[in-house]
XYZ file of C-alpha atoms in Angstrom:
226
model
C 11.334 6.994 1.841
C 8.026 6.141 2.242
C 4.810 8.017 3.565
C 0.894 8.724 2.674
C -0.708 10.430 -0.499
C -2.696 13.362 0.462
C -3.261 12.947 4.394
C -0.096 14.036 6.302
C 0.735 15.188 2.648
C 3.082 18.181 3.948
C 4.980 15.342 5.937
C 4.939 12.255 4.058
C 5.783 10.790 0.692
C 2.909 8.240 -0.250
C 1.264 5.275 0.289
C 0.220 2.557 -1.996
C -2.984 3.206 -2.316
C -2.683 3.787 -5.834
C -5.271 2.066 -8.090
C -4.712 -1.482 -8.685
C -3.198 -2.771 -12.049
C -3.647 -5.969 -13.109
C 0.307 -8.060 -14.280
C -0.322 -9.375 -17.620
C 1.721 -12.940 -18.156
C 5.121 -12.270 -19.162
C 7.920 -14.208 -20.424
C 10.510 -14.896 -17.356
C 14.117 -15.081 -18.933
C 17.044 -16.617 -16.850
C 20.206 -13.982 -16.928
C 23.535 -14.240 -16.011
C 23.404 -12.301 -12.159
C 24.114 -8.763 -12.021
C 26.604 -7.556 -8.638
C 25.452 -4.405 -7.124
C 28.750 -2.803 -8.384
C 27.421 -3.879 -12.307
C 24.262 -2.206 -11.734
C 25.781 0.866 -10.099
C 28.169 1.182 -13.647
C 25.232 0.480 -15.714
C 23.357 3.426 -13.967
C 20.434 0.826 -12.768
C 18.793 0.970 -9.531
C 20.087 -0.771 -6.478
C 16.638 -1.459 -4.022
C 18.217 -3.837 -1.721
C 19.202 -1.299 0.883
C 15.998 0.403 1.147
C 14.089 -3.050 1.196
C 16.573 -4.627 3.918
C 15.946 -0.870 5.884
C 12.040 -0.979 5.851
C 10.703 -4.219 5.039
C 9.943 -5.156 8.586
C 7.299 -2.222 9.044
C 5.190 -3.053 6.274
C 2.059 -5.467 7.296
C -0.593 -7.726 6.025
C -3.884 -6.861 6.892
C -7.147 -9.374 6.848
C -10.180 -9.110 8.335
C -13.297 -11.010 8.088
C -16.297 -8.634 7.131
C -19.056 -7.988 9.274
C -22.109 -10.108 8.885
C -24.141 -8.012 10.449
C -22.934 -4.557 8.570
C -26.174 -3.106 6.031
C -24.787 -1.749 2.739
C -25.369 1.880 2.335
C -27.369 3.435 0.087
C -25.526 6.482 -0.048
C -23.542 6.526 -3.828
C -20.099 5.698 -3.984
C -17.336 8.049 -4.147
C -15.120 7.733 -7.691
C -12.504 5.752 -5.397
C -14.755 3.122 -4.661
C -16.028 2.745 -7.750
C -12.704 2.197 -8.962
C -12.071 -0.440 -6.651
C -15.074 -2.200 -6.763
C -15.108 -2.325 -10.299
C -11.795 -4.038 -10.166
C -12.423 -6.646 -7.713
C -15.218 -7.303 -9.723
C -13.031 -7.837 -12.896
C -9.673 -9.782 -10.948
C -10.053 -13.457 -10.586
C -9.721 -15.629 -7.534
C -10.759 -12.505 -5.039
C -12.703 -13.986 -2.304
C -14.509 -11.141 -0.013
C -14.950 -13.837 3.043
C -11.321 -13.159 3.999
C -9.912 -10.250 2.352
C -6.349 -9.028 2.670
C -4.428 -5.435 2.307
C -1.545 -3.753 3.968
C -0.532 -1.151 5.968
C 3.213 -0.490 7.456
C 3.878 0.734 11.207
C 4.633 4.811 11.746
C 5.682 4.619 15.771
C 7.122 1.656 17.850
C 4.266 1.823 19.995
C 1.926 0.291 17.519
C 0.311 2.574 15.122
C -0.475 1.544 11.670
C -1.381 3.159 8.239
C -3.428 1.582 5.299
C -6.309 2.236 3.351
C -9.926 3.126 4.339
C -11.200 0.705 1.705
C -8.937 -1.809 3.268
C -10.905 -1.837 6.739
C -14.041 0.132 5.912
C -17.476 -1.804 7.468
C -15.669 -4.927 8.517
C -15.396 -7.179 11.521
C -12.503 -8.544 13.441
C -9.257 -6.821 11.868
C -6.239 -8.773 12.281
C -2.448 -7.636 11.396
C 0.823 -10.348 10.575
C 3.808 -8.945 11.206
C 7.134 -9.198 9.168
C 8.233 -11.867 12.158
C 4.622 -14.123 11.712
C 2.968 -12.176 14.670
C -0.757 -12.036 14.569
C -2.285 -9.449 16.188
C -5.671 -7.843 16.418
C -6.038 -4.401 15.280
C -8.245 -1.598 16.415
C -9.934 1.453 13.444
C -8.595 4.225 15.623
C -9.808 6.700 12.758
C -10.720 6.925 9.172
C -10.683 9.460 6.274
C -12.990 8.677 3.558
C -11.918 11.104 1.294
C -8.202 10.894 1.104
C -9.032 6.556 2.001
C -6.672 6.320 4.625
C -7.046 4.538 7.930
C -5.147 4.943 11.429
C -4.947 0.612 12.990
C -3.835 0.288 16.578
C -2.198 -3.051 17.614
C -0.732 -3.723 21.422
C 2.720 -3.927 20.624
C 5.899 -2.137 21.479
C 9.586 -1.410 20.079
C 8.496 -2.515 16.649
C 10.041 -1.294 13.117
C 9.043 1.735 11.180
C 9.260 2.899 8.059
C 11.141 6.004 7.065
C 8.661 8.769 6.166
C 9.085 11.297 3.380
C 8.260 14.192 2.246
C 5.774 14.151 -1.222
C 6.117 17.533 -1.971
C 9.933 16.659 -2.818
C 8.708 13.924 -5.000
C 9.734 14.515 -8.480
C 7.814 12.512 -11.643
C 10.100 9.904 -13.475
C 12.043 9.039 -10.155
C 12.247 5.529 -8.919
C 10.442 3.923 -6.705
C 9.366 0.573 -4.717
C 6.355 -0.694 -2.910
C 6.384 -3.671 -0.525
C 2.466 -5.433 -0.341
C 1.165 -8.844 0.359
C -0.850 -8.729 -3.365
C -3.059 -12.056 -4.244
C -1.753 -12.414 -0.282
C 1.926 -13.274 -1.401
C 3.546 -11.491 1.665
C 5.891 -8.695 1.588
C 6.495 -8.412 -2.140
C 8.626 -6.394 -3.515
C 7.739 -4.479 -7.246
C 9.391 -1.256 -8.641
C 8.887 0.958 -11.180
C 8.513 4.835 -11.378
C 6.549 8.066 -10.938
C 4.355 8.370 -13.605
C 2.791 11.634 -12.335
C 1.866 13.784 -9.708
C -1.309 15.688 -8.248
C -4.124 13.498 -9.823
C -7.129 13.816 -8.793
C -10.626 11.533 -9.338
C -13.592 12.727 -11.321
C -15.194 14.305 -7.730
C -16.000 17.431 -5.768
C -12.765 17.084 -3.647
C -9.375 17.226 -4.664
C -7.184 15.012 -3.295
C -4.184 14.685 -4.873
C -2.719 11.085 -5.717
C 0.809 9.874 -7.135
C 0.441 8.192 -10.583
C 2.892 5.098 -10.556
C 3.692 2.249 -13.485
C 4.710 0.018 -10.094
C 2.702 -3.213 -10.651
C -0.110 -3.017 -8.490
C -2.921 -6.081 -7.317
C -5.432 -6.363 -4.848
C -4.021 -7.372 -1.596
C -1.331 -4.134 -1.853
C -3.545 -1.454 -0.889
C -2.881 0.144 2.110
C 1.151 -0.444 1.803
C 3.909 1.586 1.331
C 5.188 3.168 -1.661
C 8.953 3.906 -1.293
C 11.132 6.118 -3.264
C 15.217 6.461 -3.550
């Protein structure tokens, strides 16, 4: 099930908003297909029915920033350090049209992902799971948990199943579905690593710790467990 890391903590299970980690190169060996009945016998996770179930709530999210916005001069929190210091480091991130996600909570149009995601930029566009382009409004924003509440004008659309975090158990399974380097709706799994961490700051806010491989252009999507 999927939900949000700290905000709506008591009601949901987390979003993706965990700190990207670069994919080192690795060897891709061909192997003879495994059924879902093989994988059940050998005890190995099955994600197809969760991925067929939600995939069509998550959402790419671009934007074009402001030209006109003034940087602040107020310090950065740990968060954006993090992420700054990142972009910084990945290659081929262009800031003229930068991309994230976010995946629909009501049919009516609301939308979670990141603060970071949508913080001082222009126009804010979503693509939905069936090409739709639509513009986005910043209904609200929380800083210090970095999550954002988007708007589109749409109805009857897909949502996500939400969760419950305090359930969430370390070494479980789990899945997140992102548009990283803006490859659309991929899927990567992996599991909890840890729960309630917290940045070097004044406020605790506490995050889920995930091996899931992680890359700019996922932040703000879902993180789904079994």
């Amino acid at each position: 099930m999927a939900g949000l890391a700290a905000w709506w903590r008591a009601r949901l299970a987390t979003v993706a908003l965990v700190l990207p980690v670069l994919v080192l190169p690795v060897l891709v060996i061909t192997l003879l297909p495994v059924t879902a009945a093989a994988r059940s016998t050998l005890g190995l996770p099955d994600f197809t029915a969760l991925v067929k179930k939600n995939h069509r709530a998550v959402v790419n999210v671009s934007f074009i920033p402001d030209a006109t916005s003034v940087a602040s001069d107020a310090p950065a929190s740990p968060l954006d350090e993090q992420i700054r210091r990142f972009r910084e480091e990945a290659p081929g991130i262009d800031d003229a049209d930068s991309q994230g996600s976010g995946f629909i909570i009501s049919r009516d149009g609301y939308i979670l992902t990141n603060n970071h995601v949508v913080q001082g930029v222009g126009e804010v566009m979503v693509s939905l799971h069936d090409r739709r382009q639509l513009r986005a409004e910043v209904i609200g924003a929380d800083p210090r948990s970095d999550i954002a509440l988007l708007k589109v004008d749409a109805d009857n659309l897909p949502v996500v199943s939400i969760g419950n975090s305090k359930a969430l158990e370390v070494g479980e399974w789990v899945l997140a579905i992102g548009s990283p380097f803006g490859f659309d709706f991929s899927v990567t799994a992996g599991i909890v690593s840890a729960i309630g961490r917290s940045l070097p700051s004044e406020n605790y806010v506490p995050f889920i710790q995930t091996d899931v491989a992680i890359n700019p252009g996922n932040s703000g999507g879902p993180l789904f467990n079994l």
